[in-house]
XYZ file of C-alpha atoms in Angstrom:
598
model
C 67.414 -28.110 -29.009
C 64.465 -26.257 -27.464
C 60.740 -25.942 -27.993
C 61.174 -23.166 -30.559
C 64.947 -22.892 -30.949
C 66.545 -25.299 -33.463
C 69.748 -27.241 -32.876
C 72.263 -25.471 -35.120
C 75.703 -26.575 -36.326
C 78.582 -25.442 -34.093
C 79.692 -22.535 -36.267
C 78.752 -18.871 -36.418
C 77.171 -17.523 -39.557
C 80.089 -15.248 -40.509
C 82.571 -18.133 -40.375
C 80.130 -20.376 -42.228
C 79.729 -17.862 -45.055
C 83.506 -17.668 -45.493
C 83.949 -21.436 -45.828
C 84.206 -23.077 -49.263
C 81.143 -25.105 -50.172
C 82.877 -28.410 -49.501
C 83.886 -27.365 -45.983
C 80.379 -26.114 -45.292
C 78.992 -29.506 -46.264
C 81.462 -31.208 -43.910
C 80.139 -29.126 -41.025
C 76.505 -29.684 -42.006
C 76.635 -33.423 -42.716
C 78.633 -34.249 -39.584
C 76.047 -32.309 -37.620
C 73.236 -34.161 -39.414
C 74.546 -37.514 -38.183
C 73.860 -36.597 -34.557
C 71.021 -34.070 -34.801
C 69.309 -34.526 -38.151
C 67.566 -31.358 -39.219
C 67.890 -30.015 -35.667
C 64.130 -29.672 -35.563
C 62.594 -27.756 -32.626
C 60.094 -29.678 -30.500
C 57.326 -27.309 -31.589
C 57.568 -28.713 -35.116
C 56.930 -32.246 -33.896
C 53.980 -30.957 -31.893
C 52.668 -29.333 -35.074
C 52.739 -32.670 -36.902
C 51.207 -34.519 -33.959
C 48.297 -32.069 -33.894
C 47.935 -32.377 -37.667
C 47.701 -36.168 -37.416
C 45.098 -35.886 -34.669
C 43.106 -33.466 -36.816
C 43.247 -35.918 -39.718
C 42.022 -38.828 -37.599
C 39.444 -36.784 -35.706
C 38.287 -34.911 -38.795
C 37.811 -38.118 -40.770
C 35.892 -39.761 -37.941
C 33.661 -36.718 -37.449
C 32.873 -36.210 -41.140
C 32.158 -39.901 -41.696
C 29.946 -40.023 -38.603
C 27.642 -37.510 -40.285
C 26.590 -40.177 -42.788
C 22.828 -40.715 -42.318
C 22.076 -43.822 -40.288
C 25.698 -44.481 -39.304
C 25.912 -43.245 -35.721
C 27.649 -40.667 -33.572
C 31.312 -40.323 -32.707
C 30.653 -41.725 -29.244
C 29.265 -44.855 -30.883
C 32.176 -45.340 -33.299
C 32.898 -48.889 -32.079
C 29.572 -50.021 -33.557
C 30.040 -48.549 -37.041
C 33.761 -48.179 -37.844
C 33.723 -51.421 -39.858
C 30.737 -50.465 -42.038
C 31.591 -50.763 -45.778
C 30.792 -47.117 -46.463
C 33.360 -45.993 -43.878
C 36.337 -47.061 -45.973
C 34.857 -45.469 -49.081
C 34.453 -42.161 -47.296
C 37.900 -42.410 -45.711
C 39.359 -42.678 -49.223
C 37.464 -39.557 -50.308
C 38.363 -37.664 -47.122
C 42.052 -38.532 -47.462
C 42.100 -37.496 -51.122
C 40.526 -34.164 -50.145
C 42.992 -33.745 -47.258
C 45.933 -34.340 -49.579
C 44.750 -32.217 -52.494
C 44.172 -29.297 -50.122
C 47.863 -29.570 -49.203
C 47.260 -30.640 -45.613
C 49.006 -34.017 -45.876
C 52.258 -34.947 -47.611
C 54.505 -32.019 -48.464
C 53.240 -29.703 -45.725
C 54.840 -27.985 -42.767
C 58.392 -27.095 -41.708
C 59.998 -30.410 -42.688
C 59.154 -29.614 -46.299
C 60.488 -26.056 -45.856
C 57.018 -24.569 -45.425
C 57.040 -22.283 -42.426
C 54.759 -19.299 -43.088
C 52.311 -20.406 -44.348
C 52.714 -24.113 -43.491
C 50.866 -25.256 -46.629
C 50.860 -24.337 -50.315
C 48.529 -26.281 -52.637
C 45.109 -24.655 -52.163
C 46.719 -21.217 -51.728
C 48.293 -21.600 -55.181
C 45.776 -23.670 -57.086
C 42.868 -21.297 -56.460
C 45.038 -18.407 -57.649
C 45.218 -17.513 -61.371
C 48.696 -16.773 -62.690
C 50.572 -19.406 -60.712
C 52.589 -22.032 -62.571
C 51.018 -25.249 -63.778
C 52.865 -28.151 -65.425
C 50.879 -30.172 -67.969
C 52.188 -33.758 -68.286
C 51.794 -34.061 -72.083
C 51.337 -30.558 -73.531
C 52.290 -31.595 -77.061
C 50.065 -34.671 -77.141
C 46.902 -33.582 -75.290
C 44.895 -30.750 -76.895
C 44.125 -27.612 -74.881
C 46.796 -28.273 -72.236
C 49.715 -26.196 -73.514
C 51.081 -23.329 -71.489
C 52.297 -22.955 -67.928
C 50.064 -20.194 -66.572
C 47.113 -21.152 -64.383
C 43.918 -19.759 -65.837
C 40.372 -19.369 -64.603
C 39.601 -22.751 -66.168
C 42.255 -24.432 -64.013
C 41.005 -22.678 -60.906
C 37.433 -23.745 -61.692
C 38.526 -27.354 -62.242
C 40.391 -27.406 -58.932
C 37.408 -25.861 -57.142
C 35.245 -28.570 -58.727
C 37.571 -31.259 -57.349
C 37.241 -29.784 -53.858
C 33.502 -29.298 -54.084
C 32.792 -32.729 -55.557
C 34.908 -34.437 -52.875
C 33.149 -32.483 -50.128
C 29.746 -33.262 -51.664
C 30.588 -36.959 -51.928
C 31.356 -37.014 -48.207
C 27.785 -35.865 -47.491
C 26.120 -38.602 -49.544
C 24.077 -41.296 -47.788
C 24.575 -44.980 -48.399
C 22.389 -47.227 -50.503
C 21.697 -50.470 -48.643
C 19.293 -51.943 -51.146
C 21.854 -54.237 -52.754
C 24.092 -54.942 -49.757
C 22.789 -57.528 -47.294
C 24.038 -57.199 -43.749
C 25.119 -53.593 -44.077
C 23.199 -52.429 -41.052
C 20.909 -50.255 -43.133
C 23.712 -47.936 -44.270
C 25.031 -49.584 -47.398
C 27.512 -48.239 -49.915
C 27.929 -44.987 -51.782
C 26.201 -44.841 -55.123
C 29.230 -45.083 -57.414
C 27.705 -42.557 -59.799
C 28.107 -39.856 -57.149
C 31.887 -40.257 -57.473
C 31.833 -39.374 -61.184
C 32.170 -35.579 -60.742
C 35.284 -36.087 -58.602
C 36.789 -38.685 -60.942
C 36.210 -36.637 -64.087
C 37.287 -33.269 -62.681
C 40.470 -34.736 -61.177
C 41.337 -36.516 -64.434
C 40.764 -33.421 -66.579
C 42.667 -31.205 -64.152
C 45.497 -33.734 -64.066
C 45.894 -33.405 -67.832
C 46.399 -29.665 -67.383
C 48.517 -29.814 -64.204
C 50.315 -32.953 -63.103
C 51.229 -31.349 -59.768
C 47.638 -31.393 -58.518
C 47.058 -34.971 -59.666
C 50.193 -36.184 -57.884
C 49.289 -34.248 -54.739
C 45.863 -35.948 -54.710
C 47.715 -39.285 -54.800
C 45.745 -40.308 -57.859
C 47.667 -43.571 -58.175
C 46.072 -44.745 -54.914
C 42.972 -42.787 -53.990
C 41.966 -41.934 -57.554
C 42.194 -45.585 -58.578
C 40.220 -46.587 -55.476
C 37.375 -44.318 -56.597
C 37.051 -46.405 -59.769
C 36.648 -49.514 -57.637
C 33.408 -48.060 -56.219
C 31.715 -49.221 -59.444
C 32.217 -52.909 -58.635
C 30.041 -55.071 -56.373
C 30.767 -55.054 -52.667
C 32.908 -58.204 -52.534
C 34.909 -57.410 -55.654
C 35.388 -53.812 -54.544
C 37.002 -54.936 -51.300
C 39.210 -57.375 -53.184
C 40.262 -54.392 -55.267
C 41.111 -52.406 -52.145
C 43.270 -55.294 -50.951
C 45.053 -55.457 -54.308
C 45.762 -51.718 -54.168
C 47.369 -52.121 -50.751
C 49.329 -55.150 -51.942
C 50.659 -53.229 -54.937
C 51.707 -50.319 -52.717
C 53.627 -52.636 -50.387
C 55.208 -54.686 -53.167
C 55.994 -51.594 -55.200
C 57.746 -50.042 -52.215
C 59.643 -53.287 -51.581
C 60.728 -53.583 -55.221
C 61.946 -49.999 -55.229
C 64.258 -50.875 -52.337
C 66.120 -53.490 -54.387
C 69.021 -51.121 -54.883
C 72.154 -49.813 -53.180
C 70.554 -46.474 -52.258
C 68.144 -47.524 -49.532
C 70.708 -48.007 -46.693
C 71.655 -44.345 -47.168
C 67.985 -43.447 -46.706
C 67.753 -45.528 -43.531
C 70.825 -43.949 -41.967
C 69.745 -40.419 -42.915
C 66.192 -40.997 -41.664
C 67.306 -42.462 -38.331
C 69.587 -39.481 -37.709
C 66.494 -37.289 -37.948
C 64.257 -39.543 -35.815
C 63.008 -37.629 -32.752
C 62.569 -40.790 -30.663
C 66.283 -41.617 -30.901
C 67.851 -38.907 -28.740
C 71.178 -40.696 -28.242
C 73.948 -39.212 -30.373
C 76.074 -42.295 -29.820
C 73.308 -44.561 -31.100
C 72.887 -42.449 -34.213
C 76.613 -42.672 -34.906
C 76.257 -46.462 -35.146
C 74.457 -46.010 -38.459
C 77.702 -44.754 -40.031
C 81.052 -46.404 -40.622
C 83.323 -43.993 -38.770
C 81.815 -40.690 -37.745
C 83.024 -38.016 -38.412
C 85.583 -39.294 -40.956
C 83.534 -41.776 -42.968
C 79.807 -41.013 -43.290
C 78.887 -43.926 -45.485
C 76.272 -46.264 -43.960
C 77.497 -48.960 -41.591
C 76.229 -52.536 -41.658
C 73.319 -51.621 -39.368
C 71.267 -49.637 -41.927
C 72.013 -52.338 -44.509
C 70.501 -54.896 -42.132
C 67.469 -52.715 -41.433
C 67.054 -52.097 -45.163
C 66.916 -55.836 -45.837
C 64.418 -56.320 -43.010
C 62.191 -53.549 -44.367
C 62.260 -54.975 -47.886
C 61.497 -58.510 -46.693
C 58.677 -57.163 -44.519
C 56.950 -55.387 -47.403
C 57.159 -58.491 -49.561
C 56.430 -61.257 -47.080
C 53.824 -60.005 -44.626
C 51.401 -58.593 -47.267
C 51.819 -61.832 -49.221
C 50.553 -63.738 -46.191
C 47.714 -61.302 -45.439
C 46.360 -61.182 -48.989
C 46.754 -64.772 -50.117
C 47.055 -66.993 -47.033
C 45.705 -65.373 -43.863
C 42.620 -66.976 -42.334
C 41.864 -64.555 -39.514
C 43.583 -66.685 -36.892
C 46.599 -66.149 -34.654
C 49.122 -65.654 -37.446
C 46.893 -63.185 -39.219
C 46.732 -61.081 -36.091
C 50.462 -61.416 -35.587
C 51.007 -60.186 -39.147
C 48.580 -57.291 -38.644
C 50.277 -56.150 -35.448
C 53.725 -56.484 -37.006
C 52.761 -54.363 -40.015
C 51.060 -51.801 -37.783
C 54.272 -51.441 -35.764
C 56.215 -51.245 -39.027
C 54.160 -48.274 -40.261
C 54.056 -46.581 -36.872
C 57.853 -46.815 -36.785
C 58.051 -45.035 -40.153
C 55.637 -42.426 -38.845
C 57.686 -41.976 -35.647
C 60.795 -41.025 -37.619
C 58.858 -38.058 -39.100
C 60.626 -38.441 -42.474
C 61.221 -35.456 -44.719
C 58.183 -35.076 -46.966
C 56.113 -36.152 -43.932
C 53.861 -38.916 -45.339
C 52.323 -39.225 -41.886
C 48.632 -39.427 -42.736
C 49.525 -41.898 -45.483
C 50.997 -44.260 -42.885
C 47.966 -43.784 -40.624
C 45.781 -44.745 -43.581
C 47.863 -47.912 -43.958
C 47.427 -48.811 -40.281
C 43.650 -48.393 -40.471
C 43.522 -50.326 -43.757
C 45.329 -53.266 -42.159
C 42.690 -53.865 -39.530
C 39.767 -52.818 -41.711
C 40.525 -54.907 -44.809
C 42.198 -57.947 -43.249
C 40.347 -58.220 -39.935
C 36.954 -56.497 -39.996
C 36.474 -57.659 -43.597
C 38.861 -60.573 -43.455
C 36.125 -62.919 -44.668
C 36.688 -61.433 -48.143
C 39.842 -62.563 -49.920
C 41.282 -62.325 -53.396
C 40.058 -65.872 -54.008
C 36.498 -64.489 -53.961
C 37.070 -62.213 -56.963
C 34.295 -62.686 -59.519
C 34.668 -59.907 -62.077
C 37.680 -60.063 -64.431
C 36.899 -56.452 -65.341
C 38.276 -55.357 -61.994
C 41.684 -56.694 -63.015
C 41.346 -54.909 -66.352
C 40.775 -51.633 -64.498
C 43.340 -52.108 -61.733
C 46.297 -53.948 -63.255
C 47.467 -51.190 -65.633
C 47.951 -48.905 -62.620
C 49.048 -51.590 -60.174
C 51.443 -53.516 -62.423
C 52.152 -51.970 -65.822
C 52.876 -48.414 -64.649
C 55.220 -49.563 -61.847
C 56.949 -51.902 -64.299
C 57.472 -49.080 -66.794
C 58.517 -46.694 -64.016
C 61.208 -49.062 -62.793
C 62.583 -49.657 -66.293
C 62.164 -46.082 -67.560
C 62.038 -43.818 -64.493
C 62.260 -40.792 -66.792
C 58.771 -41.550 -68.135
C 56.807 -42.149 -64.907
C 56.667 -40.224 -61.643
C 57.956 -42.222 -58.687
C 54.449 -42.018 -57.157
C 52.440 -43.947 -59.804
C 55.583 -46.061 -60.305
C 55.280 -46.883 -56.566
C 59.012 -46.330 -56.043
C 58.499 -44.868 -52.615
C 60.969 -43.949 -49.884
C 63.873 -45.901 -51.403
C 66.408 -43.170 -52.202
C 66.058 -43.668 -55.946
C 64.228 -40.590 -57.194
C 64.726 -37.953 -59.815
C 66.408 -34.930 -58.200
C 67.796 -31.557 -59.204
C 70.088 -28.783 -58.044
C 69.469 -25.200 -59.141
C 72.491 -22.889 -59.533
C 72.009 -19.114 -59.349
C 74.507 -16.324 -59.979
C 74.254 -12.616 -59.259
C 70.772 -11.497 -58.234
C 68.984 -14.217 -60.216
C 67.428 -15.875 -57.153
C 65.981 -12.576 -55.910
C 64.567 -11.864 -59.376
C 62.969 -15.297 -59.457
C 61.253 -14.614 -56.148
C 59.882 -11.267 -57.304
C 58.802 -12.418 -60.772
C 56.602 -15.394 -59.899
C 53.006 -15.375 -58.700
C 53.111 -17.347 -55.459
C 51.574 -17.494 -51.996
C 54.803 -17.394 -49.986
C 58.412 -16.264 -49.920
C 61.469 -18.426 -50.450
C 62.161 -20.656 -47.417
C 65.184 -18.650 -46.256
C 63.095 -15.477 -46.096
C 60.313 -17.354 -44.305
C 62.837 -18.476 -41.691
C 64.235 -14.966 -41.390
C 60.765 -13.754 -40.441
C 60.687 -16.288 -37.581
C 64.315 -16.129 -36.478
C 67.294 -13.885 -37.155
C 69.091 -13.986 -40.496
C 72.042 -15.999 -39.150
C 69.753 -18.746 -37.837
C 67.828 -18.710 -41.097
C 71.066 -19.130 -43.063
C 72.215 -22.175 -41.107
C 68.776 -23.801 -41.011
C 68.176 -23.380 -44.734
C 71.513 -24.998 -45.543
C 70.534 -28.119 -43.601
C 68.473 -29.112 -46.664
C 71.744 -29.402 -48.589
C 73.164 -31.661 -45.899
C 70.037 -33.860 -46.033
C 70.433 -34.196 -49.802
C 74.169 -34.870 -49.530
C 73.642 -37.681 -47.029
C 71.814 -39.685 -49.700
C 73.737 -41.549 -52.381
C 72.454 -39.355 -55.191
C 73.453 -36.259 -53.209
C 77.063 -37.328 -53.524
C 76.670 -37.327 -57.285
C 75.052 -33.897 -57.044
C 78.090 -32.566 -55.210
C 80.395 -33.772 -57.960
C 78.179 -32.490 -60.764
C 77.816 -29.082 -59.099
C 81.604 -28.728 -58.984
C 81.751 -29.895 -62.604
C 79.377 -27.140 -63.684
C 80.801 -24.375 -61.449
C 84.495 -25.383 -61.444
C 84.230 -25.407 -57.663
C 83.705 -21.631 -57.532
C 81.773 -20.466 -54.489
C 80.048 -17.446 -56.012
C 77.141 -19.653 -57.110
C 74.080 -20.077 -54.879
C 72.973 -23.710 -54.848
C 69.304 -24.411 -54.050
C 67.748 -27.857 -53.954
C 65.078 -28.321 -56.589
C 62.566 -29.345 -53.933
C 62.669 -25.818 -52.503
C 62.208 -24.249 -55.926
C 59.223 -26.497 -56.679
C 57.648 -25.802 -53.304
C 57.975 -22.063 -53.848
C 56.995 -21.981 -57.519
C 54.312 -24.699 -57.663
C 52.898 -24.808 -54.142
C 53.714 -28.479 -53.539
C 56.795 -30.693 -53.365
C 57.167 -34.297 -52.261
C 60.466 -35.583 -53.592
C 59.259 -35.671 -57.206
C 62.171 -34.420 -59.295
C 60.043 -34.271 -62.445
C 58.336 -31.244 -60.897
C 61.578 -29.241 -60.853
C 63.358 -30.273 -64.023
C 63.750 -28.413 -67.320
C 59.966 -28.075 -67.703
C 59.745 -25.901 -64.596
C 62.901 -24.064 -65.663
C 61.265 -23.190 -68.995
C 58.137 -21.923 -67.230
C 60.234 -19.765 -64.926
C 62.337 -18.457 -67.817
C 59.158 -17.292 -69.563
C 58.494 -15.068 -66.572
C 62.036 -13.993 -65.637
C 64.067 -13.827 -68.853
C 67.412 -14.799 -67.359
C 70.613 -14.241 -69.323
C 72.924 -17.150 -70.201
C 74.756 -18.454 -67.137
C 72.465 -16.833 -64.569
C 70.425 -19.967 -63.810
C 71.507 -23.523 -64.514
C 69.828 -26.723 -63.386
C 71.405 -30.138 -62.886
C 68.763 -32.867 -63.287
C 69.681 -36.358 -62.071
C 67.253 -39.101 -63.093
C 66.448 -42.139 -60.962
C 68.219 -45.450 -61.509
C 66.559 -47.961 -63.854
C 66.141 -51.271 -62.066
C 68.241 -53.135 -64.652
C 71.194 -50.706 -64.821
C 73.835 -49.423 -62.425
C 73.918 -45.928 -63.916
C 71.819 -42.769 -63.676
C 71.341 -40.208 -66.424
C 71.950 -36.524 -65.798
C 71.335 -33.355 -67.764
C 72.531 -29.784 -67.305
C 70.211 -27.022 -68.507
C 70.683 -23.269 -68.807
C 67.572 -21.107 -68.457
C 68.461 -19.094 -71.563
C 70.413 -21.573 -73.686
C 68.519 -24.798 -72.998
C 70.358 -28.105 -72.573
C 74.120 -27.850 -72.088
C 75.225 -31.405 -71.423
C 73.920 -34.945 -71.009
C 75.655 -37.981 -69.606
C 75.625 -40.741 -67.014
C 77.051 -41.279 -63.544
C 77.528 -44.661 -61.930
C 75.958 -45.851 -58.711
C 79.370 -47.238 -57.723
C 80.906 -43.766 -57.746
C 78.130 -42.465 -55.495
C 78.540 -45.258 -52.966
C 82.259 -44.739 -52.524
C 82.199 -41.010 -51.806
C 81.591 -38.893 -48.745
C 78.687 -36.412 -48.552
C 80.976 -33.539 -49.466
C 82.756 -32.941 -52.793
C 86.137 -34.639 -53.121
C 86.847 -34.615 -56.858
C 86.625 -30.933 -57.757
C 85.345 -30.505 -61.321
C 86.550 -34.010 -62.290
C 83.753 -36.144 -60.825
C 83.530 -39.230 -63.078
C 80.918 -38.875 -65.827
C 80.358 -41.104 -68.847
C 78.785 -41.018 -72.305
C 78.870 -37.228 -72.273
C 77.048 -35.332 -75.012
C 77.908 -31.623 -75.107
C 75.285 -29.322 -76.615
C 76.746 -26.045 -75.284
C 80.015 -25.767 -73.354
C 79.768 -25.569 -69.567
C 82.718 -23.141 -69.554
C 83.596 -20.024 -71.485
C 86.005 -20.799 -74.325
C 89.065 -19.586 -72.391
C 88.458 -22.037 -69.532
C 89.430 -25.712 -69.745
C 86.512 -28.125 -70.009
C 86.062 -30.697 -67.222
C 87.161 -34.196 -68.021
C 84.839 -37.044 -68.967
C 85.514 -40.763 -68.650
C 85.162 -42.635 -71.889
C 85.903 -46.137 -70.615
C 83.115 -48.626 -69.967
C 81.090 -48.246 -66.811
C 81.572 -50.895 -64.162
C 78.063 -52.221 -63.382
C 79.062 -53.771 -60.075
C 79.378 -51.448 -57.042
C-alpha cells in the first residue's frame, strides 16, 4: 500500500473477470481480512484534513460572535453557553452541505468527493418524499425549483444563525455574551422540516434526529436547555447500545478492525476471525469487544447523566468515553462518521464538565420532555420493533450491523443506461476510479465494496438471495445499493430505505427498463423481538416479484461467499411474479417453522 496506490487483491483483472462470482468473493473477502479496503494513505490524509477543517472552521466561525473573543483567546470562551448552540448549527450546516458523513473515497466518492449540495441545488435530480400519499404537495420524484429554494433557505438560514449575537439579558453569569434568541432559529427549523417532507434524503443528511431536535431545545430556559442536550446525548448512546443487542455486531467489529489503519499487523487482524482463510466468521475476540462496547454505551452515560458529581470518577468516565469515541474515529469506518464522533468528544467535556453543575435533576419544565421524548424514546422504540417504518438514524440503531440493505442486479447495458439517463453531479464510482487509475485497478477496487458487504452477517444473506434470483449465473452485474443511492441521490450513509423500491420506481420513470433488466433485492433490518429479517425482490418494470423471510441463524453459519447456489433457505415466501421464466425450475423455499435461536 502506497500514498496513492491502493493495496489490491493478489489477482490480475483478466483472471478476476473470468472467475465465478463466488470465487471472486473468496479472493476479495480473504484479502479484506488482512487489508480492509486497501485504502491508500492519501485517503486517510484527506479525512484528517477534513476533520481539522471541521474543528478549525467551527472554532473560527463561533469566535466571530460579538463579544466572545478571538481564536487565540479560545480558552477563555469555549465553555460559554452560546458556543454549544452555534456548534450544533455549524455541524448541521456541515452535514447538510455533504461535508461530513457520507463523503469522500470511503463512501465511493472520488471525483468529486462530495455530493449533497452539488445535487440538491440542481433541478431535475431525484428526491424521495417520505410520505407522498399522505402529505399534500409532496408527490413526485423530480427536484423542482421549489426544492432547490427550500434547500438554499436551509443553508442561508443556518449561515445567518451563525452570525447572530447572543442575548445576555436573561442569563446571569454569561460573561456578557448570553444565548441565541431562539426565534432566530425558526427559519432553519421550518425550512428543514418542510424540505424534509419533500425529500427525506436531505433531512437525514442534516441529522435531524439530533441537530434538528437540539434546535427546538433553544426555546427552553438555559438550565432546562442544557438538560435537554444531556438527554439527547444519553438517548444517542443508549440507542446505539440497544441496537447492538443482536448477533450482527461482532461481524461489524471484525470487519471494521480489518479496515483500521492503526492496526498494520496482518497477523493481529487474523485474530478477529475463526480460521483465516477457511472460516471467516468472527472469533471470540470481536464478540468480547462487542460486549464491552455495548456495556460502555449503557453504563458510562448512565453514570455521567444521573450520578456524576464532577469528581474523580466523573473525570475517569469522561476520559474513558473520549478514548472510546476516538477509537471509533481511528478505525475510519465506512460511512466515515468522523465529525460526529468529534462532536461527541467535545460534548462530553462541555456538558458534563464545563456545565457539570447542571444535571437532569434540575429539570423544571415538563414541556421539554413532551418535546424531546417522542424523538428520543418513541421513535427508537418503533424503529426497533418495526425497522421497516423508521430510518435507522432517527431509530438510533447506529453502527450495529442491523440495517436495511439492498443489492441491485443489472443485465445487458442497463447500468450504462441508468448512468446516462439520470441528472447527477458525478459518474458511477467505477468510472470515477477509472479516471484516477487504470481500468483494471478500478475494477478490483470497486469490487471491494462487495467484499465489505459480504463480511457482514446480512451480506451472507445477500449472497444467497442473489444466487436465488440469478440462478448463480454470472452474466448479471451486482451493485450494492449504497453505490446506486450515492450516484442517484447525492448522499448515502448506510440507509437502505434510500435505495429500495421507491428509488427503483423513480429511476424506472426516467429509464424505462424492460422486464428482467434491473432487479433489486431489499433486505430489511431485524426487529428486536424476532430472529428473522424480511426481504423483497423487485423488478423495475414488473414491480414486486417475491417476498419472504430469512433467518439470522442462517446468516451466522455461512461464509462471506455463496455456498448454497439458488437454494439459500427462505421462508414464508409469497410469489407475485416468478423469478424464473416458465421453462426454468423455481428455487426452493423452506416451509417449516423458523428456528428463533441461532
